[in-house]
mmCIF file of C-alpha atoms in Angstrom:
data_model
loop_
_atom_site.group_PDB
_atom_site.id
_atom_site.type_symbol
_atom_site.label_atom_id
_atom_site.label_comp_id
_atom_site.label_asym_id
_atom_site.label_seq_id
_atom_site.Cartn_x
_atom_site.Cartn_y
_atom_site.Cartn_z
ATOM 1 C CA VAL M 2 -0.049 -0.011 0.072
ATOM 2 C CA GLY M 3 2.804 2.414 0.802
ATOM 3 C CA ARG M 4 4.494 1.640 -2.459
ATOM 4 C CA MET M 5 1.337 2.251 -4.442
ATOM 5 C CA ALA M 6 0.421 5.382 -2.334
ATOM 6 C CA THR M 7 3.653 7.288 -3.147
ATOM 7 C CA GLY M 8 3.986 6.388 -6.914
ATOM 8 C CA PRO M 9 2.142 7.392 -10.022
ATOM 9 C CA SER M 10 -0.640 5.074 -9.141
ATOM 10 C CA SER M 11 -1.503 6.815 -5.914
ATOM 11 C CA GLY M 12 -5.065 7.830 -7.068
ATOM 12 C CA ARG M 13 -5.906 4.312 -8.136
ATOM 13 C CA ALA M 14 -8.731 2.701 -6.145
ATOM 14 C CA ALA M 15 -7.849 0.153 -3.560
ATOM 15 C CA MET M 16 -11.499 -0.591 -2.911
ATOM 16 C CA GLN M 17 -14.875 0.341 -4.531
ATOM 17 C CA TRP M 18 -18.383 -0.201 -3.327
ATOM 18 C CA PRO M 19 -21.763 0.945 -4.773
ATOM 19 C CA ALA M 20 -23.015 4.298 -3.707
ATOM 20 C CA ALA M 21 -26.346 4.756 -1.846
ATOM 21 C CA ASP M 22 -27.653 6.288 -5.097
ATOM 22 C CA PRO M 23 -27.822 3.343 -7.579
ATOM 23 C CA ALA M 24 -27.180 5.714 -10.542
ATOM 24 C CA ALA M 25 -24.207 7.451 -8.926
ATOM 25 C CA PRO M 26 -20.611 6.224 -9.561
ATOM 26 C CA PRO M 27 -19.178 3.763 -7.056
ATOM 27 C CA GLU M 28 -17.619 5.102 -3.785
ATOM 28 C CA THR M 29 -13.876 4.800 -3.836
ATOM 29 C CA ILE M 30 -10.865 4.729 -1.422
ATOM 30 C CA SER M 31 -7.611 5.392 -3.326
ATOM 31 C CA TYR M 32 -4.348 3.847 -2.241
ATOM 32 C CA ALA M 33 -3.102 7.364 -1.157
ATOM 33 C CA HIS M 34 -6.122 7.799 1.026
ATOM 34 C CA LEU M 35 -5.827 4.350 2.435
ATOM 35 C CA HIS M 36 -2.218 4.879 3.333
ATOM 36 C CA ALA M 37 -2.850 8.118 4.928
ATOM 37 C CA ALA M 38 -5.817 6.736 6.964
ATOM 38 C CA VAL M 39 -3.738 3.799 8.168
ATOM 39 C CA CYS M 40 -0.989 6.196 9.318
ATOM 40 C CA LEU M 41 -3.470 8.141 11.438
ATOM 41 C CA LEU M 42 -5.158 4.962 12.834
ATOM 42 C CA SER M 43 -1.805 3.300 13.630
ATOM 43 C CA ALA M 44 -0.811 6.320 15.794
ATOM 44 C CA ALA M 45 -4.011 5.964 17.816
ATOM 45 C CA TRP M 46 -3.494 2.142 18.160
ATOM 46 C CA ARG M 47 0.154 2.660 19.276
ATOM 47 C CA LYS M 48 -0.994 4.933 22.031
ATOM 48 C CA ARG M 49 -3.395 2.082 23.209
ATOM 49 C CA GLY M 50 -0.339 -0.034 23.805
ATOM 50 C CA THR M 51 -0.315 -2.437 20.773
ATOM 51 C CA GLN M 52 2.919 -4.335 20.375
ATOM 52 C CA PRO M 53 4.285 -6.375 17.534
ATOM 53 C CA GLY M 54 3.076 -10.016 17.853
ATOM 54 C CA ASP M 55 -0.109 -9.103 19.675
ATOM 55 C CA ILE M 56 -3.243 -10.907 18.454
ATOM 56 C CA LEU M 57 -5.801 -8.572 16.884
ATOM 57 C CA CYS M 58 -9.276 -9.734 16.074
ATOM 58 C CA ILE M 59 -11.228 -7.654 13.527
ATOM 59 C CA ILE M 60 -14.971 -8.154 13.639
ATOM 60 C CA TYR M 61 -16.483 -6.460 10.618
ATOM 61 C CA PRO M 62 -18.345 -7.425 7.410
ATOM 62 C CA MET M 63 -16.545 -6.782 4.182
ATOM 63 C CA GLY M 64 -16.053 -3.100 3.586
ATOM 64 C CA PRO M 65 -13.654 -0.181 3.888
ATOM 65 C CA GLU M 66 -13.543 -0.505 7.670
ATOM 66 C CA LEU M 67 -12.215 -3.984 7.444
ATOM 67 C CA LEU M 68 -9.705 -3.008 4.896
ATOM 68 C CA LEU M 69 -8.413 -0.131 6.932
ATOM 69 C CA ALA M 70 -8.264 -2.169 10.189
ATOM 70 C CA LEU M 71 -6.465 -5.033 8.372
ATOM 71 C CA CYS M 72 -3.738 -2.772 6.849
ATOM 72 C CA THR M 73 -3.229 -0.999 10.287
ATOM 73 C CA GLY M 74 -2.823 -4.204 12.075
ATOM 74 C CA LEU M 75 -0.164 -5.387 9.583
ATOM 75 C CA LYS M 76 1.562 -1.991 9.691
ATOM 76 C CA LEU M 77 1.983 -2.439 13.437
ATOM 77 C CA GLY M 78 3.105 -6.031 13.235
ATOM 78 C CA LEU M 79 0.070 -7.554 14.806
ATOM 79 C CA VAL M 80 -1.123 -11.056 14.251
ATOM 80 C CA VAL M 81 -4.626 -10.404 12.538
ATOM 81 C CA CYS M 82 -7.764 -12.607 12.731
ATOM 82 C CA VAL M 83 -10.816 -11.553 10.699
ATOM 83 C CA LEU M 84 -14.201 -12.738 11.875
ATOM 84 C CA PRO M 85 -17.540 -11.718 10.440
ATOM 85 C CA PRO M 86 -20.179 -10.627 13.015
ATOM 86 C CA LEU M 87 -22.411 -13.786 12.484
ATOM 87 C CA GLY M 88 -23.673 -14.123 16.137
ATOM 88 C CA ALA M 89 -22.651 -14.316 19.828
ATOM 89 C CA ASP M 90 -22.221 -18.088 19.876
ATOM 90 C CA PHE M 91 -20.187 -18.112 16.648
ATOM 91 C CA LEU M 92 -17.890 -15.407 17.986
ATOM 92 C CA SER M 93 -17.529 -16.610 21.589
ATOM 93 C CA ASN M 94 -16.237 -20.091 20.432
ATOM 94 C CA ARG M 95 -13.662 -18.617 18.172
ATOM 95 C CA LEU M 96 -12.563 -15.777 20.593
ATOM 96 C CA ARG M 97 -12.049 -18.297 23.390
ATOM 97 C CA ALA M 98 -9.799 -20.290 21.098
ATOM 98 C CA LEU M 99 -8.057 -17.178 19.879
ATOM 99 C CA GLN M 100 -7.473 -15.301 23.068
ATOM 100 C CA PRO M 101 -6.834 -11.906 21.326
ATOM 101 C CA ALA M 102 -5.087 -9.041 23.081
ATOM 102 C CA HIS M 103 -7.140 -6.488 21.063
ATOM 103 C CA ILE M 104 -10.431 -6.318 19.314
ATOM 104 C CA VAL M 105 -11.661 -3.711 16.772
ATOM 105 C CA THR M 106 -15.315 -3.602 15.922
ATOM 106 C CA ALA M 107 -18.242 -1.233 15.601
ATOM 107 C CA LYS M 108 -20.332 -0.255 18.660
ATOM 108 C CA ARG M 109 -23.395 -2.044 17.148
ATOM 109 C CA TYR M 110 -21.552 -5.352 17.445
ATOM 110 C CA HIS M 111 -20.594 -5.028 21.139
ATOM 111 C CA THR M 112 -23.672 -7.016 22.289
ATOM 112 C CA LEU M 113 -22.289 -10.049 20.406
ATOM 113 C CA LEU M 114 -19.276 -10.128 22.656
ATOM 114 C CA ARG M 115 -21.266 -10.526 25.938
ATOM 115 C CA ASP M 116 -20.301 -14.173 26.237
ATOM 116 C CA TRP M 117 -16.642 -13.468 25.502
ATOM 117 C CA TYR M 118 -16.410 -10.706 28.072
ATOM 118 C CA GLY M 119 -17.986 -12.899 30.719
ATOM 119 C CA ASP M 120 -14.909 -15.134 30.523
ATOM 120 C CA ILE M 121 -12.078 -12.509 30.837
ATOM 121 C CA ALA M 122 -11.210 -10.116 33.651
ATOM 122 C CA ALA M 123 -10.230 -7.059 31.498
ATOM 123 C CA PRO M 124 -13.053 -4.435 30.917
ATOM 124 C CA ILE M 125 -14.343 -3.913 27.463
ATOM 125 C CA ALA M 126 -12.746 -0.474 27.152
ATOM 126 C CA ASP M 127 -9.178 -1.892 27.715
ATOM 127 C CA THR M 128 -9.487 -4.437 24.799
ATOM 128 C CA ILE M 129 -11.506 -2.608 22.132
ATOM 129 C CA LEU M 130 -9.381 -0.344 19.976
ATOM 130 C CA ASP M 131 -10.352 2.879 18.155
ATOM 131 C CA GLU M 132 -12.782 2.180 15.270
ATOM 132 C CA PRO M 133 -11.523 2.627 11.633
ATOM 133 C CA GLN M 134 -13.406 5.615 10.095
ATOM 134 C CA LEU M 135 -12.893 7.129 6.717
ATOM 135 C CA GLN M 136 -15.534 9.872 7.131
ATOM 136 C CA PRO M 137 -16.102 12.815 7.516
ATOM 137 C CA ARG M 138 -12.561 13.503 6.399
ATOM 138 C CA SER M 139 -11.926 13.690 2.709
ATOM 139 C CA ALA M 140 -9.033 12.049 1.009
ATOM 140 C CA ALA M 141 -7.154 15.326 0.885
ATOM 141 C CA ALA M 142 -7.870 16.160 4.435
ATOM 142 C CA THR M 143 -6.715 12.689 5.629
ATOM 143 C CA ILE M 144 -3.463 12.931 3.587
ATOM 144 C CA ALA M 145 -2.752 16.466 5.098
ATOM 145 C CA ALA M 146 -3.435 15.294 8.590
ATOM 146 C CA ALA M 147 -1.108 12.280 8.135
ATOM 147 C CA GLN M 148 1.626 14.413 6.795
ATOM 148 C CA GLU M 149 1.333 16.841 9.714
ATOM 149 C CA ALA M 150 1.469 13.916 12.123
ATOM 150 C CA SER M 151 4.458 12.426 10.451
ATOM 151 C CA ALA M 152 6.691 15.035 12.128
ATOM 152 C CA SER M 153 5.899 13.529 15.563
ATOM 153 C CA PRO M 154 8.252 11.065 17.294
ATOM 154 C CA LEU M 155 5.960 8.211 16.385
ATOM 155 C CA ASN M 156 7.424 7.990 12.855
ATOM 156 C CA LEU M 157 4.027 7.067 11.333
ATOM 157 C CA HIS M 158 5.313 6.085 7.966
ATOM 158 C CA SER M 159 7.416 3.231 9.197
ATOM 159 C CA SER M 160 5.969 -0.270 9.040
ATOM 160 C CA HIS M 161 6.846 -3.470 10.817
ATOM 161 C CA SER M 162 8.718 -6.172 8.815
ATOM 162 C CA TYR M 163 7.683 -9.732 9.548
ATOM 163 C CA GLY M 164 10.128 -12.645 9.332
ATOM 164 C CA ALA M 165 9.364 -15.258 6.791
ATOM 165 C CA THR M 166 8.198 -17.752 9.351
ATOM 166 C CA ASP M 167 6.450 -15.255 11.629
ATOM 167 C CA ALA M 168 2.668 -15.641 11.954
ATOM 168 C CA VAL M 169 0.959 -12.753 10.146
ATOM 169 C CA LEU M 170 -2.606 -14.045 10.196
ATOM 170 C CA CYS M 171 -4.449 -16.451 12.492
ATOM 171 C CA LEU M 172 -7.644 -17.615 10.783
ATOM 172 C CA CYS M 173 -10.591 -20.068 11.384
ATOM 173 C CA SER M 174 -11.199 -22.177 8.243
ATOM 174 C CA PRO M 175 -14.535 -23.529 7.329
ATOM 175 C CA GLN M 176 -12.714 -26.136 5.295
ATOM 176 C CA ARG M 177 -11.552 -27.927 8.462
ATOM 177 C CA GLU M 178 -13.381 -30.279 10.812
ATOM 178 C CA SER M 179 -12.667 -28.054 13.750
ATOM 179 C CA ALA M 180 -13.812 -24.877 12.047
ATOM 180 C CA TRP M 181 -13.568 -22.761 15.223
ATOM 181 C CA ILE M 182 -9.903 -23.358 15.892
ATOM 182 C CA PRO M 183 -7.610 -20.511 14.704
ATOM 183 C CA LEU M 184 -4.688 -21.580 12.445
ATOM 184 C CA PRO M 185 -1.524 -19.471 12.173
ATOM 185 C CA VAL M 186 -0.533 -18.505 8.625
ATOM 186 C CA SER M 187 3.168 -17.400 8.036
ATOM 187 C CA ALA M 188 4.224 -14.324 6.273
ATOM 188 C CA SER M 189 5.941 -16.332 3.643
ATOM 189 C CA ALA M 190 2.724 -18.357 2.905
ATOM 190 C CA VAL M 191 0.636 -15.076 2.678
ATOM 191 C CA TYR M 192 3.230 -13.289 0.387
ATOM 192 C CA LEU M 193 4.042 -16.233 -1.913
ATOM 193 C CA GLY M 194 0.380 -17.175 -2.014
ATOM 194 C CA ALA M 195 -0.672 -13.745 -3.033
ATOM 195 C CA LEU M 196 2.037 -13.563 -5.702
ATOM 196 C CA CYS M 197 1.226 -16.946 -7.320
ATOM 197 C CA ASP M 198 -2.597 -16.716 -6.935
ATOM 198 C CA GLY M 199 -2.693 -13.336 -8.555
ATOM 199 C CA LEU M 200 -1.264 -15.075 -11.839
ATOM 200 C CA LEU M 201 -3.545 -18.103 -11.363
ATOM 201 C CA LEU M 202 -6.677 -16.141 -10.894
ATOM 202 C CA GLY M 203 -5.777 -13.486 -13.598
ATOM 203 C CA VAL M 204 -4.987 -10.589 -11.276
ATOM 204 C CA GLY M 205 -1.362 -10.356 -12.598
ATOM 205 C CA HIS M 206 -1.553 -6.771 -13.821
ATOM 206 C CA ARG M 207 -1.931 -3.440 -11.989
ATOM 207 C CA GLY M 208 -5.440 -2.002 -12.105
ATOM 208 C CA SER M 209 -7.284 -5.401 -12.146
ATOM 209 C CA VAL M 210 -10.789 -5.254 -10.578
ATOM 210 C CA VAL M 211 -11.666 -8.227 -8.466
ATOM 211 C CA ALA M 212 -15.205 -8.825 -7.340
ATOM 212 C CA ALA M 213 -16.393 -11.658 -5.063
ATOM 213 C CA PRO M 214 -20.046 -11.144 -4.193
ATOM 214 C CA GLU M 215 -21.225 -12.951 -1.109
ATOM 215 C CA ILE M 216 -18.546 -15.528 -1.038
ATOM 216 C CA HIS M 217 -17.770 -17.295 2.332
ATOM 217 C CA PRO M 218 -15.725 -14.667 4.298
ATOM 218 C CA LEU M 219 -13.838 -17.209 6.300
ATOM 219 C CA GLN M 220 -12.789 -19.160 3.279
ATOM 220 C CA TYR M 221 -11.406 -16.295 1.298
ATOM 221 C CA GLN M 222 -10.607 -13.373 3.570
ATOM 222 C CA PRO M 223 -8.392 -11.625 4.343
ATOM 223 C CA THR M 224 -5.901 -13.218 1.945
ATOM 224 C CA LEU M 225 -7.998 -12.404 -1.091
ATOM 225 C CA LEU M 226 -7.853 -8.627 -0.072
ATOM 226 C CA LEU M 227 -4.067 -8.938 0.311
ATOM 227 C CA LEU M 228 -3.812 -10.546 -3.071
ATOM 228 C CA VAL M 229 -5.501 -7.623 -4.728
ATOM 229 C CA LEU M 230 -3.368 -5.063 -2.897
ATOM 230 C CA LEU M 231 -0.110 -6.716 -3.532
ATOM 231 C CA HIS M 232 -0.873 -6.664 -7.380
ATOM 232 C CA GLY M 233 -1.997 -2.918 -7.223
ATOM 233 C CA GLY M 234 -5.618 -3.934 -8.130
ATOM 234 C CA THR M 235 -9.088 -2.850 -6.881
ATOM 235 C CA TYR M 236 -11.404 -4.899 -4.746
ATOM 236 C CA LEU M 237 -15.031 -4.373 -5.738
ATOM 237 C CA ASP M 238 -17.382 -4.898 -2.802
ATOM 238 C CA ILE M 239 -20.655 -5.857 -4.286
ATOM 239 C CA GLN M 240 -23.726 -8.026 -3.639
ATOM 240 C CA ALA M 241 -25.823 -10.334 -5.824
ATOM 241 C CA THR M 242 -28.499 -7.531 -6.182
ATOM 242 C CA HIS M 243 -25.912 -5.307 -7.839
ATOM 243 C CA LEU M 244 -25.176 -7.968 -10.550
ATOM 244 C CA SER M 245 -28.854 -9.047 -11.114
ATOM 245 C CA GLY M 246 -29.983 -5.580 -12.299
ATOM 246 C CA GLU M 247 -32.832 -5.803 -9.854
ATOM 247 C CA ASN M 248 -32.118 -2.206 -8.749
ATOM 248 C CA SER M 249 -33.881 0.728 -10.544
ATOM 249 C CA PRO M 250 -32.068 2.449 -12.041
ATOM 250 C CA PRO M 251 -29.335 -0.248 -12.420
ATOM 251 C CA VAL M 252 -26.169 0.061 -10.270
ATOM 252 C CA ARG M 253 -23.223 1.417 -12.305
ATOM 253 C CA LEU M 254 -20.397 -1.092 -12.144
ATOM 254 C CA PRO M 255 -16.874 -0.772 -13.495
ATOM 255 C CA GLY M 256 -15.307 -3.365 -15.723
ATOM 256 C CA VAL M 257 -14.683 -6.560 -13.641
ATOM 257 C CA ASP M 258 -11.530 -8.390 -14.652
ATOM 258 C CA VAL M 259 -12.094 -11.271 -12.276
ATOM 259 C CA LEU M 260 -15.422 -12.321 -10.772
ATOM 260 C CA LEU M 261 -15.388 -15.059 -8.108
ATOM 261 C CA MET M 262 -18.700 -16.791 -8.253
ATOM 262 C CA SER M 263 -20.521 -19.052 -5.631
ATOM 263 C CA ALA M 264 -23.323 -21.489 -6.344
ATOM 264 C CA ALA M 265 -25.596 -19.426 -4.010
ATOM 265 C CA VAL M 266 -25.137 -16.198 -6.062
ATOM 266 C CA ARG M 267 -25.434 -18.153 -9.278
ATOM 267 C CA ASP M 268 -28.899 -19.438 -8.180
ATOM 268 C CA ILE M 269 -29.941 -15.985 -7.198
ATOM 269 C CA LEU M 270 -29.058 -14.558 -10.623
ATOM 270 C CA LEU M 271 -30.862 -17.538 -12.333
ATOM 271 C CA SER M 272 -33.990 -17.007 -10.328
ATOM 272 C CA ARG M 273 -34.078 -13.221 -11.049
ATOM 273 C CA ARG M 274 -33.303 -13.655 -14.724
ATOM 274 C CA ALA M 275 -30.176 -11.586 -14.400
ATOM 275 C CA ARG M 276 -28.942 -9.282 -17.213
ATOM 276 C CA ALA M 277 -25.923 -10.021 -19.412
ATOM 277 C CA LEU M 278 -22.713 -9.400 -17.404
ATOM 278 C CA ARG M 279 -20.888 -7.697 -20.227
ATOM 279 C CA GLU M 280 -18.534 -5.903 -17.844
ATOM 280 C CA VAL M 281 -16.984 -9.300 -16.675
ATOM 281 C CA GLN M 282 -13.710 -10.255 -18.385
ATOM 282 C CA SER M 283 -13.218 -13.681 -16.533
ATOM 283 C CA TRP M 284 -14.891 -15.652 -13.899
ATOM 284 C CA VAL M 285 -13.935 -18.302 -11.385
ATOM 285 C CA CYS M 286 -16.103 -20.833 -9.422
ATOM 286 C CA ALA M 287 -15.157 -23.005 -6.401
ATOM 287 C CA LEU M 288 -13.971 -26.416 -7.168
ATOM 288 C CA THR M 289 -16.448 -27.885 -4.616
ATOM 289 C CA GLU M 290 -19.403 -26.198 -6.389
ATOM 290 C CA SER M 291 -18.576 -26.974 -9.858
ATOM 291 C CA ALA M 292 -20.256 -30.410 -10.134
ATOM 292 C CA SER M 293 -23.783 -29.113 -10.996
ATOM 293 C CA SER M 294 -22.709 -28.341 -14.640
ATOM 294 C CA LEU M 295 -26.377 -27.947 -15.867
ATOM 295 C CA GLN M 296 -26.840 -25.024 -13.561
ATOM 296 C CA TRP M 297 -23.672 -23.375 -14.422
ATOM 297 C CA LYS M 298 -24.422 -23.885 -18.126
ATOM 298 C CA ASP M 299 -27.823 -22.159 -17.717
ATOM 299 C CA TRP M 300 -26.075 -19.269 -15.830
ATOM 300 C CA VAL M 301 -23.386 -18.900 -18.422
ATOM 301 C CA THR M 302 -26.074 -18.770 -21.254
ATOM 302 C CA GLN M 303 -28.317 -16.391 -19.400
ATOM 303 C CA CYS M 304 -25.563 -13.894 -18.498
ATOM 304 C CA GLN M 305 -23.896 -14.353 -21.998
ATOM 305 C CA LEU M 306 -20.517 -15.460 -20.721
ATOM 306 C CA GLY M 307 -19.953 -18.248 -23.219
ATOM 307 C CA ASP M 308 -16.897 -16.384 -24.818
ATOM 308 C CA VAL M 309 -15.493 -15.305 -21.436
ATOM 309 C CA PRO M 310 -12.517 -17.211 -19.910
ATOM 310 C CA ALA M 311 -13.588 -19.317 -16.866
ATOM 311 C CA ALA M 312 -11.678 -21.471 -14.240
ATOM 312 C CA CYS M 313 -12.332 -23.212 -11.039
ATOM 313 C CA ALA M 314 -10.201 -23.156 -7.942
ATOM 314 C CA HIS M 315 -10.176 -24.249 -4.322
ATOM 315 C CA TYR M 316 -9.326 -21.429 -2.044
ATOM 316 C CA ASP M 317 -8.555 -21.676 1.697
ATOM 317 C CA ALA M 318 -7.401 -18.503 3.429
ATOM 318 C CA ALA M 319 -6.021 -20.502 6.358
ATOM 319 C CA CYS M 320 -3.505 -22.085 3.894
ATOM 320 C CA GLY M 321 -2.550 -18.755 2.470
ATOM 321 C CA GLY M 322 -4.714 -18.910 -0.735
ATOM 322 C CA CYS M 323 -5.327 -21.363 -3.582
ATOM 323 C CA LEU M 324 -4.623 -25.106 -3.119
ATOM 324 C CA LEU M 325 -5.894 -26.297 -6.531
ATOM 325 C CA PHE M 326 -6.639 -24.530 -9.744
ATOM 326 C CA SER M 327 -7.773 -25.409 -13.287
ATOM 327 C CA LEU M 328 -6.603 -23.914 -16.545
ATOM 328 C CA ARG M 329 -8.873 -21.030 -18.018
ATOM 329 C CA GLY M 330 -11.219 -21.966 -20.859
ATOM 330 C CA ARG M 331 -13.999 -20.402 -22.678
ATOM 331 C CA GLY M 332 -17.516 -21.054 -21.213
ATOM 332 C CA LEU M 333 -17.708 -23.534 -18.406
ATOM 333 C CA PRO M 334 -14.528 -24.206 -16.310
ATOM 334 C CA PRO M 335 -12.486 -27.382 -16.951
ATOM 335 C CA LEU M 336 -12.963 -30.106 -14.327
ATOM 336 C CA LEU M 337 -9.246 -31.178 -14.302
ATOM 337 C CA VAL M 338 -7.256 -29.376 -11.476
ATOM 338 C CA TYR M 339 -3.658 -29.067 -10.467
ATOM 339 C CA PRO M 340 -1.854 -28.274 -7.270
ATOM 340 C CA SER M 341 -0.837 -24.628 -6.876
ATOM 341 C CA PRO M 342 2.776 -23.675 -7.059
ATOM 342 C CA ALA M 343 4.666 -22.880 -3.905
ATOM 343 C CA ARG M 344 2.279 -24.994 -1.795
ATOM 344 C CA PRO M 345 3.757 -28.348 -0.892
ATOM 345 C CA PHE M 346 1.216 -31.079 -0.398
ATOM 346 C CA ALA M 347 0.862 -34.774 0.206
ATOM 347 C CA LEU M 348 -1.797 -37.171 -1.201
ATOM 348 C CA CYS M 349 -2.719 -39.291 1.764
ATOM 349 C CA ASP M 350 -4.819 -42.438 2.389
ATOM 350 C CA PRO M 351 -8.525 -41.580 2.848
ATOM 351 C CA GLN M 352 -8.772 -43.847 5.958
ATOM 352 C CA ALA M 353 -5.497 -42.579 7.578
ATOM 353 C CA GLU M 354 -4.248 -39.100 6.667
ATOM 354 C CA THR M 355 -0.769 -39.739 8.160
ATOM 355 C CA MET M 356 -0.112 -42.436 5.519
ATOM 356 C CA ALA M 357 0.588 -41.928 1.789
ATOM 357 C CA ALA M 358 -2.174 -42.884 -0.713
ATOM 358 C CA ARG M 359 -1.825 -46.467 -2.042
ATOM 359 C CA GLY M 360 -3.577 -45.908 -5.371
ATOM 360 C CA SER M 361 -4.648 -43.213 -7.645
ATOM 361 C CA HIS M 362 -6.951 -41.433 -5.263
ATOM 362 C CA GLY M 363 -6.417 -39.903 -1.879
ATOM 363 C CA ILE M 364 -7.007 -36.943 0.498
ATOM 364 C CA LEU M 365 -5.245 -33.637 -0.337
ATOM 365 C CA ARG M 366 -3.147 -32.520 2.718
ATOM 366 C CA PRO M 367 -1.281 -29.236 2.474
ATOM 367 C CA LEU M 368 2.019 -29.264 4.374
ATOM 368 C CA PRO M 369 1.592 -28.171 7.094
ATOM 369 C CA GLY M 370 -2.085 -28.434 7.600
ATOM 370 C CA ALA M 371 -5.097 -30.722 6.940
ATOM 371 C CA CYS M 372 -7.707 -30.652 4.259
ATOM 372 C CA GLY M 373 -10.525 -33.063 3.571
ATOM 373 C CA LEU M 374 -10.764 -32.982 -0.204
ATOM 374 C CA LEU M 375 -10.790 -36.358 -1.965
ATOM 375 C CA LEU M 376 -8.792 -36.229 -5.243
ATOM 376 C CA ILE M 377 -8.467 -38.760 -8.048
ATOM 377 C CA GLU M 378 -5.479 -38.771 -10.420
ATOM 378 C CA HIS M 379 -6.468 -38.314 -13.958
ATOM 379 C CA ALA M 380 -4.548 -37.291 -17.223
ATOM 380 C CA GLY M 381 -1.684 -35.596 -15.311
ATOM 381 C CA GLY M 382 -4.001 -33.732 -13.004
ATOM 382 C CA TYR M 383 -6.678 -34.470 -10.478
ATOM 383 C CA VAL M 384 -10.559 -34.727 -10.446
ATOM 384 C CA TYR M 385 -12.453 -33.635 -7.337
ATOM 385 C CA GLY M 386 -14.289 -36.451 -5.606
ATOM 386 C CA GLY M 387 -15.894 -35.021 -2.576
ATOM 387 C CA THR M 388 -14.964 -34.327 1.032
ATOM 388 C CA ARG M 389 -13.804 -36.550 3.851
ATOM 389 C CA TRP M 390 -16.219 -35.234 6.390
ATOM 390 C CA PRO M 391 -19.800 -33.884 6.090
ATOM 391 C CA SER M 392 -19.823 -30.560 4.291
ATOM 392 C CA ARG M 393 -21.948 -28.185 2.277
ATOM 393 C CA SER M 394 -20.320 -26.439 -0.664
ATOM 394 C CA GLY M 395 -17.008 -27.712 0.745
ATOM 395 C CA HIS M 396 -17.552 -26.160 4.147
ATOM 396 C CA SER M 397 -17.386 -28.422 7.241
ATOM 397 C CA LEU M 398 -20.396 -28.765 9.366
ATOM 398 C CA SER M 399 -18.935 -28.813 12.842
ATOM 399 C CA ALA M 400 -20.844 -31.377 14.933
ATOM 400 C CA ALA M 401 -18.981 -30.595 18.085
ATOM 401 C CA GLU M 402 -19.928 -26.838 17.846
ATOM 402 C CA VAL M 403 -23.512 -27.540 17.085
ATOM 403 C CA GLU M 404 -23.756 -29.937 20.024
ATOM 404 C CA GLN M 405 -22.095 -27.346 22.335
ATOM 405 C CA VAL M 406 -24.352 -24.504 21.391
ATOM 406 C CA ILE M 407 -27.621 -26.512 21.556
ATOM 407 C CA GLY M 408 -26.531 -28.323 24.730
ATOM 408 C CA ASP M 409 -26.104 -24.973 26.493
ATOM 409 C CA LEU M 410 -29.691 -24.032 26.071
ATOM 410 C CA PRO M 411 -31.495 -24.030 29.414
ATOM 411 C CA TYR M 412 -34.302 -26.260 28.219
ATOM 412 C CA VAL M 413 -32.099 -28.918 26.544
ATOM 413 C CA ALA M 414 -30.791 -31.801 28.545
ATOM 414 C CA GLY M 415 -28.234 -32.819 25.983
ATOM 415 C CA ALA M 416 -27.472 -32.813 22.216
ATOM 416 C CA ALA M 417 -25.857 -35.170 19.696
ATOM 417 C CA VAL M 418 -25.276 -34.753 15.916
ATOM 418 C CA GLU M 419 -25.133 -37.987 13.890
ATOM 419 C CA ASP M 420 -23.428 -37.992 10.532
ATOM 420 C CA GLU M 421 -25.473 -39.510 7.664
ATOM 421 C CA VAL M 422 -23.542 -41.872 5.302
#
């Protein structure tokens, strides 16, 4: 961000999102504005006693506040965890496992932390950091304020440097059986993942616009955001309604170089008879959602994407990015996938993941890590064959977490979840 903010591309958008008026151009935060806002917020967080290596939990939905908090945490050398505000039980289980030193969230989400704060001695005011805010300051005012503050002893423009093996993120993966357990992600995994994945997904040139409407936040973020920033691109924060043309007048969208699609958004667009997506240059679907080819074919026909390059991939933020990818082809994505570069893996026995596969099929296991994807060797690549444990769209359904939440209800004597075979 600092490199982009001080060069000829300083005015380029780091993030865009639709304005309140559908006919108005998208709201934008430039790299220069983002860099200045991060400098100001980092000064406030330093005064609150943040130290490199502290664990920071960011509880925000996707948007400029999350982007600003993420960049500030990395500037200060914190170990960042990003959680969407999905409910008190969801957050309390993950916060107990994470044990963050600092939390940043909006006041409207404080009620979701009641169970977490019942378990710790520190008052809420000592743990909650200043909220990231872009308004009411304009970009020029924020930059001027940061330049004025840079003369202080805090040296606001310096940034922490992580070692290659240092943990930079700590993420809860919906791809794992214990989905509430945070997993450390090293600086080298994040950097090399963003570098390689930008080329695999087609974000390999500056100015690329990437949109991922309503994707699973824990599966893709925040490494997808970091991928876009490393390549000097723009993250377009949109929803399915912005693509469907349901708004009147239609939302004005910029050209989208890469559209990451989920089956849920696909079905929404099919049901609403979505318009042609002429602004899309290429699209990517999840490997675990690519089996229903008839629905994808209907969507491609309806949105007139038959001549647009398409691919499939398996993305896991807790591994640093893409684990598997396909080559790009016109129309529907190819079913044959390959392991991503710079990500060592083993193909293990489906019955015992500590042993090597004995035949042409096995469970993908990133090293280090664990992953429940069943792969079958075919024609020099692999074909996806399902997951080792119960899942939906590739996301694990945590029986232990469901049992705990239901079992804690005052009118329930006990709970058990049985896996169907």
